[in-house]
Short mmCIF file of C-alpha atoms and ligand atoms in Angstrom, two decimals:
data_model
loop_
_atom_site.label_atom_id
_atom_site.label_comp_id
_atom_site.label_asym_id
_atom_site.label_seq_id
_atom_site.Cartn_x
_atom_site.Cartn_y
_atom_site.Cartn_z
CA MET P 2 27.32 10.44 6.23
CA ASN P 3 26.62 13.75 5.23
CA MET P 4 23.25 14.15 2.72
CA THR P 5 21.78 15.46 0.12
CA PHE P 6 18.09 14.83 -0.69
CA LYS P 7 15.64 13.98 -3.08
CA LYS P 8 12.14 12.66 -1.71
CA ILE P 9 9.90 12.04 -4.05
CA LEU P 10 6.20 11.44 -3.14
CA ILE P 11 3.90 9.93 -6.95
CA CYS P 12 0.68 8.50 -6.03
CA ALA P 13 0.63 5.48 -8.15
CA VAL P 14 -2.44 4.53 -9.23
CA CYS P 15 -5.19 6.81 -10.12
CA ALA P 16 -8.69 6.42 -10.75
CA VAL P 17 -9.10 8.63 -13.94
CA SER P 18 -12.15 9.78 -13.01
CA LEU P 19 -12.02 11.56 -10.50
CA THR P 20 -11.83 15.34 -10.53
CA GLY P 21 -13.22 18.82 -8.69
CA CYS P 22 -12.51 18.98 -4.88
CA GLY P 23 -15.02 18.67 -1.90
CA LYS P 24 -18.00 19.85 -3.57
CA ARG P 25 -21.14 19.18 -4.77
CA SER P 26 -21.94 18.26 -8.68
CA ILE P 27 -24.23 16.89 -10.74
CA SER P 28 -22.50 15.20 -13.74
CA SER P 29 -25.11 13.80 -15.73
CA VAL P 30 -29.05 14.45 -14.44
CA GLU P 31 -29.48 11.18 -12.21
CA GLU P 32 -25.20 11.51 -10.74
CA ILE P 33 -24.99 13.19 -8.00
CA TYR P 34 -21.92 12.79 -6.55
CA SER P 35 -19.80 14.71 -3.53
CA ASP P 36 -15.50 14.77 -3.35
CA ARG P 37 -13.73 15.08 -0.68
CA ASN P 38 -9.98 15.27 0.22
CA VAL P 39 -8.30 13.93 3.10
CA PHE P 40 -4.59 14.42 4.45
CA ALA P 41 -3.96 11.05 6.35
CA MET P 42 -0.86 8.05 7.00
CA ASP P 43 1.44 10.94 4.58
CA THR P 44 -1.02 10.37 1.84
CA PHE P 45 -3.34 12.94 -0.13
CA MET P 46 -6.85 10.92 -0.09
CA THR P 47 -9.87 11.70 -2.22
CA ILE P 48 -13.29 10.09 -2.13
CA ARG P 49 -16.03 10.39 -4.29
CA ALA P 50 -19.63 8.38 -3.18
CA TYR P 51 -22.12 9.35 -5.69
CA GLY P 52 -25.80 9.28 -3.82
CA ASP P 53 -28.15 11.88 -1.78
CA ASN P 54 -26.40 10.74 1.29
CA ALA P 55 -22.65 11.24 -0.44
CA ASP P 56 -22.25 14.19 1.68
CA GLU P 57 -22.67 12.53 5.12
CA ALA P 58 -21.14 9.25 4.75
CA LEU P 59 -17.80 10.56 3.44
CA LYS P 60 -18.24 13.02 6.13
CA SER P 61 -18.07 9.12 8.41
CA ALA P 62 -16.06 7.84 5.78
CA GLU P 63 -13.53 11.03 7.38
CA GLU P 64 -12.93 10.16 10.15
CA LYS P 65 -12.78 7.16 9.90
CA ILE P 66 -9.51 7.27 8.61
CA LYS P 67 -8.89 9.94 10.94
CA TYR P 68 -9.40 7.57 13.80
CA LEU P 69 -7.43 4.55 12.28
CA GLU P 70 -4.63 6.84 11.78
CA SER P 71 -4.29 7.73 15.52
CA ILE P 72 -4.55 4.77 16.34
CA PHE P 73 -2.07 2.96 13.07
CA SER P 74 0.42 5.79 13.32
CA VAL P 75 3.82 4.44 14.50
CA THR P 76 4.36 7.99 15.24
CA ILE P 77 1.38 9.48 16.77
CA GLU P 78 2.10 9.21 20.59
CA GLU P 79 -1.28 7.70 21.85
CA SER P 80 -1.61 5.03 18.78
CA ASP P 81 -1.42 1.72 19.54
CA ILE P 82 1.25 0.94 18.01
CA TYR P 83 2.83 3.20 19.33
CA LYS P 84 1.97 1.94 23.01
CA ILE P 85 3.70 -1.49 21.71
CA ASN P 86 6.78 -0.08 20.35
CA ASN P 87 7.56 0.90 23.71
CA SER P 88 6.09 -1.71 26.27
CA HIS P 89 9.66 -3.71 26.34
CA GLY P 90 8.75 -7.06 26.37
CA SER P 91 5.49 -6.34 28.77
CA THR P 92 1.87 -7.23 27.23
CA VAL P 93 -0.35 -3.91 26.12
CA GLU P 94 -4.15 -3.35 25.80
CA ILE P 95 -5.36 -2.40 21.47
CA SER P 96 -8.53 -1.54 20.57
CA PRO P 97 -9.93 -3.87 17.94
CA GLU P 98 -9.04 -2.39 14.82
CA THR P 99 -5.32 -2.61 15.61
CA ALA P 100 -6.37 -5.83 17.46
CA GLU P 101 -8.08 -7.11 13.89
CA ILE P 102 -5.27 -5.73 11.62
CA LEU P 103 -2.42 -6.98 14.15
CA VAL P 104 -3.68 -10.96 13.02
CA GLU P 105 -4.29 -10.02 9.18
CA ALA P 106 -0.27 -8.34 8.83
CA VAL P 107 1.42 -11.49 11.12
CA LYS P 108 -1.14 -14.30 8.69
CA MET P 109 0.13 -12.49 5.20
CA CYS P 110 3.62 -11.96 6.89
CA GLY P 111 3.21 -16.01 7.11
CA LYS P 112 2.42 -16.46 3.68
CA THR P 113 4.37 -14.73 2.12
CA ASP P 114 7.19 -15.84 3.49
CA GLY P 115 8.47 -13.14 5.57
CA THR P 116 9.21 -11.11 2.45
CA LEU P 117 6.68 -8.98 4.15
CA ASP P 118 7.90 -8.38 7.59
CA ILE P 119 5.95 -5.83 9.81
CA THR P 120 8.71 -5.84 13.22
CA LEU P 121 11.34 -4.30 9.90
CA TYR P 122 11.01 -1.32 11.45
CA PRO P 123 13.73 -0.15 13.71
CA VAL P 124 15.65 -0.95 10.01
CA LEU P 125 13.52 1.52 8.34
CA ASN P 126 14.40 3.43 11.50
CA SER P 127 17.82 2.99 10.61
CA TRP P 128 17.95 4.12 7.01
CA GLY P 129 16.02 7.35 8.44
CA PHE P 130 12.81 6.99 5.73
CA THR P 131 10.60 7.30 8.52
CA SER P 132 11.80 9.78 10.02
CA ASP P 133 13.21 12.26 6.29
CA ASN P 134 16.97 11.76 8.20
CA PHE P 135 18.19 9.60 5.86
CA ARG P 136 21.51 7.33 5.76
CA ILE P 137 23.27 4.47 4.42
CA PRO P 138 23.77 1.80 7.38
CA ASP P 139 26.45 0.16 7.20
CA THR P 140 25.99 -3.63 6.77
CA LYS P 141 26.67 -4.26 10.44
CA GLU P 142 24.71 -2.54 11.75
CA ILE P 143 21.94 -3.73 9.39
CA THR P 144 22.80 -7.47 10.71
CA GLU P 145 22.63 -6.66 14.12
CA LEU P 146 19.49 -4.71 14.25
CA LEU P 147 17.99 -7.89 11.39
CA GLU P 148 18.22 -9.49 15.37
CA TYR P 149 14.24 -8.19 16.14
CA VAL P 150 13.42 -8.57 13.02
CA ASP P 151 10.67 -11.97 13.28
CA TYR P 152 7.22 -10.87 12.94
CA SER P 153 6.76 -14.94 14.09
CA LYS P 154 7.89 -12.97 17.11
CA ILE P 155 4.63 -10.86 17.43
CA SER P 156 1.86 -13.22 20.10
CA VAL P 157 -1.95 -11.40 19.39
CA ASP P 158 -4.65 -12.35 22.31
CA GLY P 159 -7.66 -11.06 21.48
CA ILE P 160 -6.39 -7.56 22.32
CA ARG P 161 -4.19 -8.35 24.05
CA VAL P 162 -0.67 -8.34 22.46
CA THR P 163 3.42 -8.64 23.72
CA ILE P 164 6.33 -8.10 21.24
CA PRO P 165 9.71 -9.21 22.32
CA GLU P 166 12.17 -6.60 23.94
CA GLY P 167 13.83 -4.17 21.20
CA PHE P 168 11.10 -5.08 17.96
CA GLN P 169 8.82 -2.44 16.53
CA LEU P 170 6.32 -2.70 14.26
CA ASP P 171 4.66 -0.58 11.48
CA LEU P 172 1.68 -0.98 9.48
CA GLY P 173 3.23 1.20 6.64
CA ALA P 174 2.77 -1.21 3.93
CA LEU P 175 -0.76 -2.53 4.63
CA ALA P 176 -2.38 -0.06 6.38
CA LYS P 177 -4.14 2.22 3.47
CA GLY P 178 -5.67 -1.41 2.19
CA TYR P 179 -7.14 -1.48 5.92
CA THR P 180 -7.97 1.06 5.74
CA SER P 181 -9.62 1.27 2.22
CA ASP P 182 -11.76 -1.16 3.21
CA ALA P 183 -13.24 0.18 6.24
CA VAL P 184 -13.86 3.24 3.91
CA ALA P 185 -16.05 1.29 1.30
CA ASP P 186 -18.19 0.50 4.29
CA VAL P 187 -18.56 3.03 6.75
CA LEU P 188 -19.55 4.52 2.51
CA ARG P 189 -21.90 1.05 2.06
CA GLU P 190 -23.26 1.99 5.23
CA ASN P 191 -25.04 4.94 4.23
CA GLY P 192 -26.75 4.66 1.92
CA VAL P 193 -23.25 5.18 -0.80
CA GLU P 194 -23.90 2.57 -3.34
CA SER P 195 -21.03 3.52 -5.80
CA ALA P 196 -17.79 5.23 -4.85
CA VAL P 197 -14.15 5.15 -5.71
CA ILE P 198 -12.41 5.47 -2.27
CA ASN P 199 -8.19 7.10 -3.73
CA LEU P 200 -5.96 6.63 -1.01
CA GLY P 201 -2.75 7.11 -3.22
CA GLY P 202 -1.22 3.62 -4.40
CA ASN P 203 -4.59 2.14 -2.84
CA VAL P 204 -7.68 2.52 -4.89
CA ARG P 205 -10.81 0.64 -4.60
CA THR P 206 -13.87 0.97 -5.82
CA LEU P 207 -17.51 0.39 -3.85
CA GLY P 208 -20.72 -1.13 -6.70
CA LYS P 209 -19.93 0.33 -10.48
CA LYS P 210 -20.29 3.45 -11.96
CA PRO P 211 -23.95 5.31 -10.53
CA ASP P 212 -25.41 4.15 -14.80
CA GLY P 213 -24.50 0.17 -13.74
CA SER P 214 -20.61 1.37 -16.78
CA LEU P 215 -17.59 0.40 -15.65
CA TRP P 216 -15.23 2.30 -13.64
CA LYS P 217 -11.69 3.23 -15.23
CA ILE P 218 -9.00 3.67 -12.88
CA ALA P 219 -5.58 4.56 -14.38
CA VAL P 220 -1.71 3.07 -13.11
CA ARG P 221 0.87 5.15 -13.67
CA ASP P 222 4.16 3.80 -16.11
CA PRO P 223 7.06 3.40 -13.16
CA PHE P 224 9.35 4.83 -16.75
CA ASP P 225 7.42 8.23 -17.16
CA THR P 226 5.58 8.89 -14.11
CA GLU P 227 3.79 11.73 -15.71
CA ASN P 228 2.24 8.90 -17.65
CA ASP P 229 -0.56 6.27 -17.59
CA MET P 230 0.60 2.60 -18.32
CA CYS P 231 -2.66 1.00 -18.27
CA VAL P 232 -5.96 1.84 -17.74
CA LEU P 233 -8.22 -1.12 -15.95
CA GLU P 234 -12.14 -1.02 -16.78
CA THR P 235 -13.66 -3.10 -13.86
CA GLY P 236 -16.86 -3.01 -11.11
CA GLU P 237 -16.76 -3.47 -7.47
CA ILE P 238 -12.56 -4.37 -6.91
CA SER P 239 -9.01 -3.15 -5.03
CA VAL P 240 -6.35 -1.79 -7.14
CA VAL P 241 -2.95 -1.45 -5.15
CA THR P 242 0.37 -0.43 -6.06
CA SER P 243 3.50 -0.68 -4.68
CA GLY P 244 6.91 1.21 -6.71
CA ASN P 245 10.10 1.53 -5.74
CA TYR P 246 9.57 5.20 -7.84
CA GLU P 247 6.98 5.67 -4.95
CA ARG P 248 9.22 7.23 -2.80
CA TYR P 249 13.08 7.40 -3.31
CA ILE P 250 15.68 9.38 -1.85
CA GLU P 251 18.50 9.94 -4.37
CA GLY P 252 21.78 9.71 -2.31
CA ASP P 253 25.23 11.86 -3.10
CA ASP P 254 26.53 8.61 -4.66
CA GLY P 255 23.58 9.33 -7.37
CA GLN P 256 21.36 6.01 -6.41
CA ARG P 257 18.32 5.53 -5.24
CA TYR P 258 17.90 4.20 -2.22
CA TRP P 259 13.43 3.36 -2.41
CA HIS P 260 11.58 2.49 0.93
CA ILE P 261 10.54 -1.15 0.50
CA LEU P 262 12.66 -3.06 2.26
CA ASP P 263 14.22 -6.73 1.62
CA PRO P 264 13.53 -8.25 4.95
CA SER P 265 16.69 -11.38 4.48
CA ASP P 266 19.02 -8.47 4.03
CA GLY P 267 18.11 -4.54 5.17
CA PHE P 268 18.70 -3.11 1.77
CA PRO P 269 15.48 -2.05 -0.26
CA ALA P 270 14.26 -4.82 -2.51
CA ASP P 271 15.53 -5.05 -5.37
CA ASN P 272 15.14 -8.18 -7.04
CA GLY P 273 14.43 -6.40 -11.03
CA LEU P 274 11.34 -5.38 -10.18
CA VAL P 275 10.24 -1.68 -10.68
CA SER P 276 6.77 -1.72 -9.99
CA VAL P 277 3.71 -4.47 -8.82
CA THR P 278 -0.22 -4.01 -8.94
CA VAL P 279 -1.72 -6.45 -7.53
CA ILE P 280 -6.07 -6.17 -8.36
CA GLY P 281 -8.71 -8.21 -6.46
CA GLU P 282 -11.67 -8.30 -3.50
CA SER P 283 -9.32 -7.19 -0.92
CA GLY P 284 -7.59 -3.27 0.45
CA LEU P 285 -5.65 -5.37 2.78
CA TYR P 286 -5.04 -8.05 0.74
CA CYS P 287 -3.73 -6.02 -2.05
CA ASP P 288 -1.04 -3.71 -0.10
CA ALA P 289 -0.14 -5.93 1.99
CA LEU P 290 0.79 -8.85 -0.92
CA SER P 291 1.43 -5.87 -3.77
CA THR P 292 4.75 -5.18 -1.36
CA ALA P 293 5.35 -8.71 -0.35
CA LEU P 294 5.81 -9.37 -4.67
CA PHE P 295 7.99 -6.27 -4.95
CA VAL P 296 10.22 -7.89 -2.23
CA MET P 297 9.60 -11.17 -4.12
CA GLY P 298 11.22 -10.70 -7.77
CA GLU P 299 9.49 -11.96 -11.17
CA ASP P 300 10.35 -15.47 -10.89
CA ARG P 301 9.02 -15.93 -7.08
CA ALA P 302 5.75 -13.68 -7.61
CA VAL P 303 5.21 -15.18 -10.87
CA GLU P 304 5.71 -18.46 -8.46
CA PHE P 305 3.34 -17.60 -5.06
CA TRP P 306 0.17 -15.90 -8.25
CA ARG P 307 0.34 -20.16 -10.26
CA LYS P 308 -0.04 -20.70 -6.44
CA ASN P 309 -2.98 -18.85 -5.28
CA GLN P 310 -4.60 -17.15 -8.06
CA ASP P 311 -6.97 -15.10 -5.59
CA PHE P 312 -5.77 -12.04 -7.48
CA ASP P 313 -4.70 -10.88 -10.48
CA MET P 314 -1.19 -8.85 -10.71
CA ILE P 315 0.45 -6.86 -13.11
CA LEU P 316 4.34 -7.20 -12.92
CA VAL P 317 6.86 -4.23 -14.74
CA THR P 318 10.52 -5.16 -14.72
CA ASP P 319 13.66 -3.15 -14.68
CA SER P 320 13.92 -4.73 -18.61
CA HIS P 321 10.81 -2.54 -19.95
CA GLU P 322 8.32 -5.51 -20.15
CA ILE P 323 5.33 -5.33 -18.74
CA MET P 324 3.86 -9.05 -17.64
CA TYR P 325 -0.22 -10.04 -16.31
CA THR P 326 -2.28 -12.39 -15.48
CA SER P 327 -4.80 -13.70 -18.10
CA GLY P 328 -7.74 -12.19 -15.16
CA VAL P 329 -7.53 -8.07 -16.35
CA GLU P 330 -6.68 -9.22 -19.81
CA ASN P 331 -10.30 -8.26 -21.39
CA SER P 332 -10.04 -5.28 -18.99
CA PHE P 333 -6.10 -4.05 -19.72
CA GLU P 334 -5.46 -1.48 -21.68
CA ASN P 335 -1.59 -0.49 -22.35
CA LEU P 336 -1.12 2.52 -23.58
CA THR P 337 2.70 2.52 -23.61
CA GLU P 338 5.43 1.55 -25.97
CA MET P 339 6.44 -1.48 -23.12
CA SER P 340 5.74 -4.88 -23.85
CA ALA P 341 2.66 -6.91 -22.52
CA GLU P 342 2.60 -10.48 -21.84
CA VAL P 343 -0.03 -12.77 -19.73
CA ILE P 344 1.44 -14.57 -17.03
CA ASP P 345 0.15 -18.76 -17.80
CA SER P 346 -1.20 -20.43 -14.83
CA ASP P 347 0.97 -23.26 -15.06
P1 LIG F 418 3.31 2.91 0.15
O1 LIG F 418 2.49 2.20 0.78
O2 LIG F 418 4.37 3.82 0.02
O3 LIG F 418 2.40 3.20 -1.42
P2 LIG F 418 4.21 -0.77 -0.33
O4 LIG F 418 2.24 -0.26 0.34
O5 LIG F 418 4.50 -1.03 -0.66
O6 LIG F 418 3.93 1.47 -0.76
O7 LIG F 418 4.14 -0.09 2.33
C1 LIG F 418 6.04 0.75 1.66
C2 LIG F 418 5.60 0.95 3.92
O8 LIG F 418 5.92 -0.89 4.34
C3 LIG F 418 6.99 1.71 4.07
O9 LIG F 418 7.16 2.54 3.76
C4 LIG F 418 7.68 1.17 4.55
O10 LIG F 418 6.75 1.79 6.14
C5 LIG F 418 7.74 -0.27 4.29
N1 LIG F 418 7.49 -1.08 4.25
C6 LIG F 418 9.05 -0.80 3.62
N2 LIG F 418 8.97 -2.95 3.08
C7 LIG F 418 8.70 -3.74 4.01
C8 LIG F 418 8.70 -4.91 3.44
N3 LIG F 418 9.40 -5.51 3.47
N4 LIG F 418 7.27 -5.82 4.73
C9 LIG F 418 6.96 -5.04 5.88
N5 LIG F 418 6.42 -3.17 5.15
C10 LIG F 418 7.37 -3.06 5.24
MG1 LIG F 419 2.00 -2.17 0.12
#
C-alpha cells in the first residue's frame, strides 16, 4: 500500500527546570552546573550536572551513552544486537553490558507475562517502524511473523547468547532506562551528587538539588502535548512515560498507528490507555514497565501494581481520566481539567 505518513516525536517527560545548553553557569552563589546535549538512540538527551567536576563527569557520561548505543543498536552493523540478529541460530559472544541488559530484559518479559517481548523485532520491522518505511501489514503476514516472537527462547550464558534462526531482538523498550542508570553511575563515580538526566521520555535524577530541595519533573498532557499534565516533586528517582502520542504514524485511512505493539496479536496496543508513567528507583525497571503496562491496559496494569507495589504509576485513559497510585499522592499536582483518582492498594 502506498501511503503518505506523518511521524511525530514528542518528549513525554521533561524536567521543568532544564533550560540552556552546553554552557557552564552559576544559578545562585553555590549552584555551579553544566549542561550537555547528546543525540543518541534516536533521542535528544539533556543532562544537567551540578558541582565542580560537572564538565568532566558529563564528558564521561556522553562517552558512556555513545558506547551503549554502539552495542545496543539494532541498526549499527558492529553492535552486539546486530550480531545476535544475524547469527542464524548460532551462539555469539557479546559485551558484559549487553549480557546484563538481556538478562534483565528477559526477566521483565516473564514478569510482565509477555506484554513486554524483546523478540518482537520482526513484527516491528514489517510495520516499518524501524526503518521509517511505514506500511500496514496484513493479518496473515503478522501471524506468520509471530511464530518468531517468544522471549523464552533467548538463552544467555555469561556473555554467550543464542536465539533461534529467524528470531531478532530489539531493546528499544528499555535501553534508555538502562542507559539512564548507567549515566547516573558514571556521574556519581566522577564526584557528581546532584544531576538531572533527561533521555526523552526517561528522566532520572541523582540526589536532590544542591540546595537540598526537591526536583520538579513535569509529565506531558497526552491530549495536549504542548502542555504539562502534572508536576511531580521528588528526590532521587526515575520517571518514565510511554504514550501513543510519542511516536506514531497517521495512515491515509486517517487512523493512528503507534510504535508500542501488543505481542499477542502484533498490532498497536489499544487497550484503553493513552499514556503510562512509571516512577521508581531503577530506570530500567520503570522503562520496561512503562511499555508493558501500556500494553496491559488499565485493569491489568492496576492488578499488576497491586501485586507488586514496588513502583508508582500514573495512567491516563482514552476517556480522559487520570489514575495514580498513592505513593505519588503528595507529590502530584494535576494541571489539567481531567479528573484524577487514586488507585486503592486492594
Ligand atoms: P520510547 O522508547 O519510544 O519512549 P517505549 O519505552 O515504550 O517508548 O518503547 C517503545 C519501543 O519498544 C518501540 O519503539 C519498539 O522498538 C519496542 N516495542 C514496541 N512494543 C514492544 C513490546 N510490546 N515489547 C517490547 N518492545 C516493544
Ligand atoms: Mg519503555
